[in-house]
XYZ file of C-alpha atoms in Angstrom:
679
model
C 82.755 77.494 65.170
C 82.536 74.473 63.147
C 80.423 71.932 65.749
C 81.387 68.937 63.868
C 84.078 68.319 66.418
C 81.692 69.062 69.526
C 78.992 66.672 68.203
C 81.715 63.897 68.310
C 82.920 64.846 71.699
C 79.346 65.430 72.754
C 79.187 61.603 71.204
C 81.685 60.237 73.108
C 80.669 61.421 76.741
C 77.709 60.765 76.093
C 78.172 56.436 76.122
C 80.627 57.435 78.587
C 78.528 58.541 81.193
C 75.192 57.231 82.870
C 73.807 61.081 83.663
C 73.660 62.469 80.617
C 71.680 65.406 81.792
C 74.571 67.287 83.424
C 76.495 66.135 80.472
C 74.256 68.102 77.625
C 74.563 70.839 79.806
C 78.038 70.946 80.117
C 79.297 70.235 76.569
C 76.819 73.422 75.070
C 78.266 75.727 77.966
C 81.705 74.732 76.438
C 80.577 74.986 72.812
C 78.651 78.683 73.563
C 81.875 79.854 75.524
C 83.787 79.447 72.261
C 80.787 80.786 70.331
C 80.872 83.524 72.847
C 85.106 84.431 72.549
C 84.550 84.211 68.886
C 81.640 87.221 68.993
C 78.322 84.913 68.906
C 76.056 84.414 72.229
C 73.518 82.152 71.867
C 70.849 81.824 74.058
C 70.586 78.089 74.629
C 69.555 77.158 78.013
C 66.536 75.390 78.809
C 64.823 74.702 82.447
C 67.098 71.512 82.451
C 70.279 73.113 81.952
C 69.458 76.485 84.273
C 71.609 77.820 86.518
C 71.043 78.725 90.929
C 72.750 81.417 91.949
C 73.729 83.048 95.806
C 70.864 85.038 97.043
C 70.605 89.080 94.981
C 73.085 87.345 92.262
C 71.808 87.025 88.449
C 73.367 84.511 86.151
C 74.781 85.688 82.745
C 76.132 84.245 79.687
C 78.950 86.783 79.161
C 80.427 87.790 83.023
C 84.074 89.648 82.925
C 86.522 87.316 84.649
C 87.255 90.468 86.782
C 83.824 91.300 88.634
C 82.983 95.140 89.332
C 83.440 95.434 92.959
C 83.842 98.861 94.905
C 87.388 98.767 95.173
C 87.808 98.126 91.095
C 85.208 100.999 90.469
C 87.386 103.152 91.641
C 90.284 102.130 90.027
C 91.438 103.581 87.084
C 94.062 100.960 86.511
C 92.354 98.004 86.754
C 89.907 98.751 84.816
C 92.563 99.328 82.288
C 94.340 95.829 82.691
C 91.762 93.735 83.610
C 90.662 91.949 80.340
C 90.857 88.267 80.228
C 87.328 87.762 78.783
C 84.326 86.718 80.262
C 82.766 83.094 81.201
C 78.998 82.419 82.129
C 78.932 82.996 85.696
C 77.178 84.451 88.617
C 77.393 88.372 88.800
C 75.679 91.322 91.069
C 72.434 92.652 88.828
C 73.225 96.274 86.816
C 73.580 99.074 89.316
C 75.476 96.861 92.082
C 79.017 95.990 93.285
C 80.984 93.079 94.581
C 81.131 93.646 97.861
C 82.626 91.106 100.624
C 80.981 88.393 98.528
C 77.464 90.758 98.865
C 75.834 92.655 95.746
C 75.127 96.386 96.687
C 74.115 99.406 94.483
C 77.380 101.153 93.864
C 75.967 104.559 95.990
C 76.506 102.897 98.919
C 79.940 101.764 97.922
C 83.092 101.970 101.731
C 85.818 104.268 101.508
C 89.241 103.382 103.193
C 91.753 105.435 105.272
C 94.905 104.428 106.993
C 93.939 100.928 106.354
C 89.918 101.735 108.009
C 87.334 100.630 106.666
C 84.434 103.574 106.244
C 80.969 103.189 105.260
C 79.312 105.415 103.594
C 78.450 108.357 104.065
C 81.154 108.191 107.271
C 83.049 111.683 107.681
C 86.834 111.454 108.772
C 88.873 114.797 109.566
C 91.843 114.769 107.294
C 94.242 117.320 108.415
C 92.215 120.638 108.689
C 89.586 119.196 106.405
C 86.384 116.847 107.205
C 86.020 114.447 104.711
C 82.893 112.657 103.608
C 82.487 108.979 102.373
C 80.762 109.164 99.343
C 80.037 106.384 96.445
C 83.170 105.245 97.623
C 85.018 108.508 97.206
C 86.397 110.921 100.039
C 84.767 114.545 99.261
C 87.089 116.866 101.289
C 86.698 120.225 102.464
C 89.082 122.870 100.387
C 90.588 124.575 102.908
C 93.983 125.900 103.137
C 95.275 123.933 106.369
C 97.756 125.439 108.360
C 101.141 124.463 108.926
C 103.140 123.266 111.917
C 106.727 123.853 113.104
C 108.049 121.823 115.736
C 110.790 121.775 118.090
C 111.596 118.816 120.111
C 114.702 118.147 122.278
C 117.717 120.917 122.793
C 117.348 121.751 118.867
C 115.306 119.536 116.834
C 113.363 120.866 114.436
C 110.659 119.986 111.724
C 110.125 123.066 110.056
C 106.864 124.200 107.768
C 107.365 122.343 104.996
C 108.316 118.921 106.937
C 111.917 119.230 106.350
C 113.896 117.405 109.430
C 117.337 118.668 110.676
C 119.551 119.235 114.017
C 122.135 121.564 115.269
C 123.687 122.128 118.216
C 122.874 125.584 119.905
C 125.038 127.673 121.892
C 124.202 129.797 124.946
C 122.257 132.823 122.586
C 119.230 133.383 121.344
C 117.969 132.271 118.234
C 115.203 133.154 115.791
C 112.471 131.222 115.346
C 110.739 132.817 112.688
C 110.156 136.699 111.424
C 107.811 138.013 108.636
C 109.788 139.507 106.445
C 111.005 143.040 105.395
C 108.182 142.863 102.250
C 104.992 142.207 103.991
C 103.779 144.127 107.263
C 102.608 140.468 109.302
C 104.807 142.096 112.409
C 105.647 138.846 113.634
C 109.064 137.574 115.194
C 109.367 134.447 117.633
C 112.897 133.658 119.195
C 114.181 131.588 121.209
C 117.021 131.821 124.091
C 119.542 128.969 125.052
C 121.681 128.446 128.130
C 123.692 125.692 130.016
C 121.298 122.852 130.718
C 120.692 123.098 134.044
C 120.984 118.912 135.033
C 123.398 118.377 132.761
C 126.867 118.497 134.037
C 128.784 118.616 130.340
C 129.913 122.192 130.117
C 128.927 122.807 126.386
C 125.426 121.694 125.766
C 122.810 124.260 125.775
C 118.675 123.985 126.378
C 116.179 126.345 125.487
C 115.573 128.459 128.926
C 112.833 130.898 127.593
C 110.882 132.021 124.376
C 109.830 135.191 122.924
C 107.049 136.545 120.968
C 107.509 140.069 119.339
C 103.508 140.560 117.856
C 102.399 144.087 116.596
C 102.471 146.260 120.093
C 103.122 143.168 121.446
C 106.415 142.122 123.181
C 105.821 138.784 125.105
C 108.243 136.995 127.339
C 107.609 133.819 128.332
C 110.374 131.835 130.916
C 109.279 128.705 133.303
C 105.722 129.831 134.461
C 106.747 133.588 134.073
C 104.753 135.743 131.763
C 106.463 138.953 131.014
C 103.871 141.566 128.729
C 105.709 144.707 127.273
C 108.252 144.795 130.357
C 105.478 143.833 132.678
C 105.190 140.585 134.731
C 102.165 138.797 135.133
C 101.156 137.017 138.060
C 99.820 133.646 137.723
C 99.727 131.784 134.439
C 96.973 133.003 131.923
C 97.253 136.383 130.478
C 94.632 138.180 127.765
C 94.341 141.003 126.085
C 92.520 142.005 122.971
C 95.115 140.916 120.151
C 96.944 137.504 122.273
C 96.708 135.116 125.144
C 98.114 133.222 127.480
C 96.578 130.051 128.132
C 97.697 126.227 130.398
C 95.496 123.455 128.706
C 97.041 121.091 130.649
C 99.798 120.159 133.045
C 102.292 120.487 130.673
C 101.478 122.548 128.197
C 100.453 126.500 127.694
C 98.655 127.847 124.398
C 99.504 131.405 123.037
C 96.630 132.514 120.479
C 96.441 135.065 118.386
C 94.990 135.799 115.323
C 96.860 133.833 113.043
C 98.894 131.620 115.182
C 98.990 129.857 117.837
C 101.977 128.145 120.141
C 101.991 125.224 122.083
C 104.880 124.972 124.312
C 106.017 122.898 127.216
C 109.009 123.296 129.565
C 109.411 119.607 128.870
C 111.200 120.851 125.790
C 108.707 121.223 122.989
C 107.375 123.772 121.068
C 104.787 123.600 118.471
C 103.864 126.177 116.366
C 100.956 126.790 113.729
C 100.486 129.573 111.201
C 97.543 130.319 108.974
C 97.729 130.223 105.362
C 98.258 133.574 105.638
C 101.838 133.360 106.223
C 102.692 131.335 103.117
C 105.299 132.981 101.673
C 105.592 135.408 103.985
C 108.085 134.080 106.514
C 112.034 132.998 107.435
C 113.649 131.871 110.080
C 114.879 128.211 111.525
C 111.763 127.460 110.995
C 111.849 127.662 107.147
C 109.903 129.354 104.684
C 106.469 128.113 104.676
C 106.249 127.441 100.860
C 105.176 124.224 100.789
C 108.492 123.755 99.192
C 110.562 120.771 100.836
C 113.620 121.042 99.022
C 114.769 124.845 99.638
C 114.670 125.041 103.092
C 117.888 126.109 103.442
C 117.925 129.416 101.286
C 118.321 133.043 102.692
C 116.372 135.660 101.788
C 118.801 136.272 99.242
C 118.513 133.237 97.075
C 121.895 131.696 98.459
C 121.948 127.836 99.327
C 123.720 127.127 102.081
C 124.957 124.572 104.233
C 123.072 124.058 107.493
C 125.899 124.860 109.502
C 125.561 128.822 107.691
C 122.228 128.496 107.432
C 121.054 128.568 111.538
C 124.091 130.912 111.754
C 122.081 133.246 109.295
C 119.691 133.310 112.293
C 121.471 133.349 115.382
C 121.970 137.069 117.406
C 124.573 139.125 116.088
C 127.564 139.016 118.976
C 126.064 135.157 119.226
C 129.709 132.749 119.708
C 129.874 130.654 116.918
C 129.744 126.702 117.595
C 132.269 124.453 116.873
C 132.225 123.239 113.081
C 131.988 119.771 112.583
C 132.801 118.077 109.304
C 131.525 115.503 110.410
C 128.388 114.459 112.421
C 129.316 112.631 115.299
C 126.346 110.175 117.086
C 125.885 111.477 121.262
C 125.980 108.029 121.687
C 129.082 107.109 120.521
C 130.324 110.320 122.942
C 128.192 110.002 126.489
C 128.157 105.568 126.400
C 126.974 106.062 129.925
C 123.711 106.077 129.032
C 124.227 103.038 125.888
C 121.707 100.655 128.244
C 118.929 102.352 129.215
C 119.032 104.331 125.150
C 118.399 100.464 124.186
C 115.806 99.119 127.021
C 113.547 102.679 126.495
C 114.216 103.645 122.991
C 112.672 99.821 121.245
C 109.228 100.605 122.389
C 109.126 102.540 119.038
C 110.088 99.351 116.827
C 107.160 97.407 119.082
C 104.407 96.914 116.520
C 102.060 95.253 118.726
C 102.063 98.543 120.155
C 102.303 101.577 117.939
C 101.704 99.855 114.509
C 99.002 101.176 113.762
C 100.419 104.127 113.023
C 103.620 103.161 110.953
C 101.719 103.524 107.803
C 100.376 107.030 108.800
C 103.863 108.721 110.592
C 107.164 106.302 110.111
C 108.570 105.712 113.822
C 112.158 105.039 112.369
C 112.644 108.878 112.952
C 111.565 109.538 116.466
C 113.253 105.703 116.669
C 116.633 107.798 116.587
C 115.551 111.255 117.538
C 114.664 108.678 121.104
C 118.367 107.401 121.422
C 119.893 110.483 120.640
C 117.821 112.252 123.380
C 118.924 109.279 125.567
C 122.156 109.933 125.064
C 122.539 113.263 126.427
C 120.158 113.186 128.995
C 120.606 112.971 132.910
C 117.148 113.144 133.815
C 115.144 110.774 134.946
C 116.072 107.080 133.191
C 113.263 107.857 130.854
C 112.257 110.985 130.197
C 113.975 111.647 127.485
C 112.292 108.644 125.615
C 108.634 109.911 126.942
C 109.109 113.223 125.289
C 109.830 111.390 122.168
C 106.849 109.106 122.179
C 104.794 111.551 123.356
C 105.646 113.889 120.481
C 105.194 110.695 118.288
C 101.463 109.788 119.692
C 101.050 113.051 119.065
C 101.590 113.197 115.118
C 99.496 109.907 114.852
C 96.851 111.480 116.761
C 96.779 114.965 114.142
C 96.608 112.484 111.115
C 93.785 110.903 112.482
C 95.256 107.510 114.339
C 94.875 107.736 117.742
C 96.902 105.225 119.900
C 96.280 104.164 123.767
C 99.066 103.133 125.356
C 98.511 100.585 128.741
C 98.489 101.932 132.144
C 102.058 100.249 132.720
C 103.823 102.421 129.609
C 101.735 105.406 130.657
C 102.958 105.439 134.147
C 106.587 103.670 133.026
C 106.639 107.877 131.653
C 104.789 110.098 134.787
C 102.395 109.210 137.184
C 100.453 112.435 135.638
C 100.764 111.966 131.761
C 98.126 110.491 130.014
C 98.443 110.469 125.886
C 94.860 110.878 125.329
C 94.017 114.144 127.063
C 92.338 116.849 124.957
C 91.421 120.270 125.763
C 88.813 122.485 123.696
C 90.886 125.611 124.295
C 93.554 123.304 121.850
C 90.997 122.721 119.209
C 90.589 119.010 120.025
C 95.032 119.087 119.860
C 96.608 116.081 121.424
C 98.673 117.269 124.047
C 100.238 115.202 127.326
C 99.530 115.768 130.683
C 96.801 116.258 133.491
C 93.664 118.391 132.572
C 90.857 118.728 134.988
C 88.536 115.904 135.573
C 84.793 116.429 135.398
C 82.815 118.871 136.656
C 85.952 121.448 137.293
C 87.386 123.980 135.000
C 91.120 125.526 134.830
C 91.743 128.204 136.130
C 93.921 131.024 135.268
C 95.983 130.667 138.191
C 95.758 126.222 137.221
C 93.851 124.940 139.924
C 91.059 122.629 138.929
C 87.953 124.502 140.378
C 84.111 124.358 139.935
C 82.472 125.953 137.375
C 80.711 128.072 140.286
C 84.412 129.726 141.005
C 85.776 130.366 137.648
C 87.360 133.721 137.179
C 87.061 135.940 134.855
C 89.629 138.216 132.969
C 88.312 141.522 130.828
C 90.970 141.232 128.192
C 90.737 145.591 127.933
C 92.547 145.748 130.467
C 94.010 142.249 131.669
C 92.553 142.754 134.871
C 91.349 139.393 136.882
C 87.927 139.436 138.811
C 87.402 136.425 141.298
C 83.991 134.124 140.934
C 81.269 136.567 142.744
C 83.112 139.753 142.490
C 81.819 143.008 141.225
C 82.508 146.206 138.976
C 81.767 149.212 137.572
C 81.538 149.534 133.578
C 81.211 152.494 131.410
C 77.751 151.227 131.534
C 76.548 149.822 134.977
C 77.313 146.777 137.424
C 79.332 143.448 135.849
C 79.383 140.837 138.181
C 82.130 137.484 137.480
C 79.483 134.502 136.931
C 80.831 130.853 136.009
C 83.879 132.221 134.490
C 82.117 135.210 132.490
C 80.436 138.609 133.177
C 77.516 139.042 133.506
C 76.141 142.735 133.157
C 73.433 144.900 133.566
C 71.397 146.303 130.913
C 71.115 149.539 131.936
C 71.492 152.692 130.408
C 75.146 154.764 129.875
C 74.480 157.403 132.340
C 77.674 158.716 130.060
C 77.866 158.208 126.475
C 80.683 156.111 125.772
C 82.429 158.352 122.912
C 84.374 156.079 120.423
C 87.707 157.640 118.075
C 86.691 159.208 114.557
C 83.651 157.486 113.738
C 83.184 153.722 115.363
C 80.620 151.930 117.379
C 80.726 151.113 121.263
C 79.761 147.469 120.719
C 79.136 145.235 123.926
C 81.048 142.107 122.526
C 83.870 142.609 120.212
C 86.284 140.437 118.441
C 89.375 140.719 116.568
C 88.873 144.101 114.474
C 89.131 143.925 111.190
C 92.208 146.339 109.924
C 93.246 147.608 106.244
C 96.484 146.524 107.907
C 95.017 143.062 108.051
C 92.154 142.915 105.059
C 94.201 140.087 103.084
C 95.147 138.288 106.234
C 92.744 138.429 109.089
C 93.925 134.685 109.823
C 91.245 132.722 112.528
C 89.867 134.720 115.776
C 90.911 134.247 118.957
C 90.848 136.528 120.860
C 87.682 136.865 123.581
C 84.524 138.995 123.325
C 85.010 141.967 125.345
C 83.502 146.075 125.642
C 84.856 148.186 123.324
C 84.831 150.221 119.675
C 84.620 148.884 116.346
C 82.994 149.607 112.606
C 79.573 148.930 111.934
C 79.528 145.237 109.724
C 80.946 145.857 106.512
C 83.513 148.518 107.324
C 87.427 147.865 109.109
C 89.160 150.472 110.740
C 91.855 152.635 108.715
C 95.047 153.719 109.767
C 94.196 156.898 111.360
C 91.272 155.449 113.481
C 88.489 156.097 111.374
C 86.113 153.266 109.629
C 86.471 152.937 105.607
C 84.880 150.239 103.402
C 87.138 147.750 102.455
C 87.773 148.943 98.613
C 88.310 151.765 100.247
C 91.961 151.113 102.036
C 95.004 152.519 102.025
C 98.413 150.797 100.560
C 100.696 150.653 102.554
C 104.263 151.267 100.661
C 107.632 151.540 102.724
C 107.106 152.897 105.961
C 103.826 154.999 104.696
C 100.261 154.863 103.807
C 99.291 156.073 100.568
C 95.277 156.568 99.970
C 93.141 154.155 97.679
C 93.513 154.717 94.155
C 96.856 156.449 94.768
C 99.587 156.498 92.183
C 103.215 158.482 90.629
C 104.580 160.306 88.487
C 108.377 161.070 88.110
C 110.915 163.244 86.235
C 114.338 161.519 86.797
C 118.000 161.478 84.725
C 118.580 163.882 81.365
C 115.057 164.106 81.351
C 112.950 160.332 81.465
C 109.276 161.181 82.658
C 106.574 158.349 83.873
C 102.862 159.565 83.512
C 99.971 158.311 86.365
C 98.630 156.356 84.271
C 102.462 154.102 83.343
C 103.781 155.707 80.652
C 107.256 156.730 79.575
C 109.112 158.819 78.198
C 111.515 161.503 77.563
C 112.387 164.996 75.579
C 115.560 167.369 75.665
C 113.765 170.580 76.405
C 115.206 173.068 78.273
C 112.668 175.196 79.240
C 110.262 175.207 82.233
C 107.393 172.762 82.694
C 103.988 171.890 84.615
C 104.207 168.923 85.881
C 101.409 168.172 87.533
C 99.010 170.500 87.884
C 95.199 170.262 90.239
C 91.933 170.888 88.047
C 91.032 173.323 91.238
C 94.095 174.611 91.039
C 94.860 173.715 95.086
C 98.183 172.726 93.776
C 100.844 173.159 90.863
C 104.228 171.471 90.414
C 106.861 173.585 87.753
C 110.274 171.896 86.977
C 113.259 173.435 84.825
C 115.609 171.631 83.152
C 119.005 172.894 82.071
C 121.397 171.577 79.701
C 123.885 169.302 81.764
C 127.419 167.886 80.399
C 128.581 168.120 76.997
C 126.699 166.301 74.655
C 122.852 168.592 74.636
C 120.852 167.076 77.222
C 118.993 168.310 79.740
C 117.944 168.038 83.523
C 115.458 168.507 85.715
C 117.517 171.370 87.848
C 114.940 173.175 89.985
C 111.370 172.381 90.852
C 108.984 174.370 92.169
C 105.785 173.755 94.085
C 102.588 175.846 95.019
C 100.343 174.362 97.556
C 97.655 175.359 100.415
C 99.052 178.585 100.334
C 102.822 178.074 100.044
C 106.110 178.209 97.642
C 108.553 175.686 97.754
C 111.630 175.643 95.802
C 113.523 173.055 95.745
C 117.171 173.199 93.773
C 119.987 171.256 93.771
C 122.811 171.568 95.797
C 121.036 174.412 97.603
C 119.361 174.364 100.935
C 115.419 173.611 99.518
C 113.138 176.385 100.867
C 109.494 177.544 102.189
C 108.106 180.692 101.507
C 111.861 181.958 100.876
C 113.037 181.053 103.766
C 115.492 178.387 104.365
C 113.881 174.657 105.362
C 116.138 173.580 108.961
C 117.911 170.089 108.930
C 114.662 169.568 111.737
C 112.235 169.946 108.311
C 109.068 171.851 108.578
C 105.295 171.540 109.961
C 102.621 173.838 108.947
C 98.543 173.724 108.717
C 98.141 170.848 106.637
C 101.695 170.344 104.953
C 104.658 168.730 106.227
C 108.518 168.360 105.390
C 111.093 166.257 106.659
C 114.678 165.342 104.807
C 114.794 161.414 104.346
C 118.966 160.637 103.850
C 119.056 161.533 100.128
C 115.694 162.971 99.529
C 113.452 165.519 101.407
C 109.464 164.940 101.153
C 106.865 166.870 101.123
C 103.390 165.924 102.604
C 100.047 167.228 102.340
C 96.539 166.835 103.838
C 95.267 166.653 100.089
C 96.982 163.534 99.640
C 100.048 164.602 97.465
C 103.103 164.103 98.437
C 106.653 165.075 96.621
C 110.030 162.963 96.726
C 112.882 165.391 95.972
C 116.767 164.338 95.169
C 118.569 167.054 96.311
């Protein structure tokens, strides 16, 4: 950099100014900057030109014009685009970054979540994972989060994958979800619709009841009545070893079982939560739960349908067809008598001062339009429909970590009992509207708030309720209901409890692990109880015996196959597949041993004969020798065992069973051999 022009500039400025010291420093500063831009650094500052920096900062000749901050240190975009050179300036020491005009260690940078700043080390729950702020970034758990299907109003649905739609229900039953035929989760939930009581319009139907079919339990809930396997239970609570029904506030009841939870309110609100074990294994109006919002309206056959046909596919067979509408009509254009109330009440969703903190997390527009629809088809209390939608919106906000406290006026406007911040331990900290018991009191099985010493007890093995202080005898002594739990004597059992197979008796059993649920245990929600179970590390097999998980059989169709079992088959002209999966064919017209045990406990022989006019052979006869019996299977003839025809009812003998199944005959034996014959 040629210094001549700077020398002339310096001479001119000195002649024009009296403060020569400051002029020297300024001109040298500019010259050093030009040198720096050319890649030459000059250490020129002496004591007379020293710079004083604020506390915590240091001075350097070359400081990037985009200083390193907590935000920029974690921004890949800014680090690549902020290239404006450097200049002499004060900056943070090495290892520190700028935060609110203060230098802090880079490891202490805060984190942002939903427009709120959190200090280093702070923890926040995001969905089902807990996240910790570390070095300006969130580190979150990696749990697979459950999904929620929501039914709001008469028929507004949000699927497990987040798709929104509504439909006009007929007065009949609809399937919300059911496990697909290719798995054994055994869950089906249906909704029954009937004419809305308070509405005088004939063709509007509301939710009347719902039914849950899970494993061997059929649970039907209508109003406050609970019916299990056809038996009606008094009160509001029900417990057994697999499923429980508990009121969690004045508005909601909770149905919980392993892998799923349901919150239900008579105010036409329902939330179904599934564990990730149900992913890709269900179908119904709640969608297919595959984390893909784009394929909700697909039938099980992978055929894309419109909304009308999709809904029709999941209604009961005899359900009347609703009138198909090619153009959706907004209810407010039909029922205009509620227009004024609709505009007044639903305006709350556009009140940014009240709800604005949640707008970026849960957009309000969907709920605003839903409020208008519900208001126009409601003849309840003028505010009821709005309050239900508002409760739902606030719950969605709370589930995303934003809690909004409404003013007392708004809370009272909705009803005398609603409190939008209510929580219940039974709900795993879910936020739900309704009244809860005051501090020091607890909700009993009849839905009443009582002090702890008045809490009743429930035996989950029998579903029987015991009042506080009551006593009864179990198999191992006397028990007393104290503070909602059973206190049992430690006396040795006079009569030893006999458990089935090789199971063991335990005082506290919860969620027995089985081969059937080996791959989808889900979250355990049942209460501890006395009963039989397997020792730690074992699971209950299909026959009730305890086995190692690695020895669990596999379920195929309706049958259990032992661990390690495989299939060999012979078919056609003829083709073979070995137990190890090798395929081959040959045209021999003789008798051949298909399979034979090394210990000679069984043998299967097939006889091939010529068939057709091209010289090919077919398997015509099968001979099975097993357990001292001789089974003869001939194509086109009635099968025999020991030369006696096998009747249509089949055959049962010691360790052997023969059964007809459609066009097939199946031979079962107790040493794990199964033969399927297409007769």
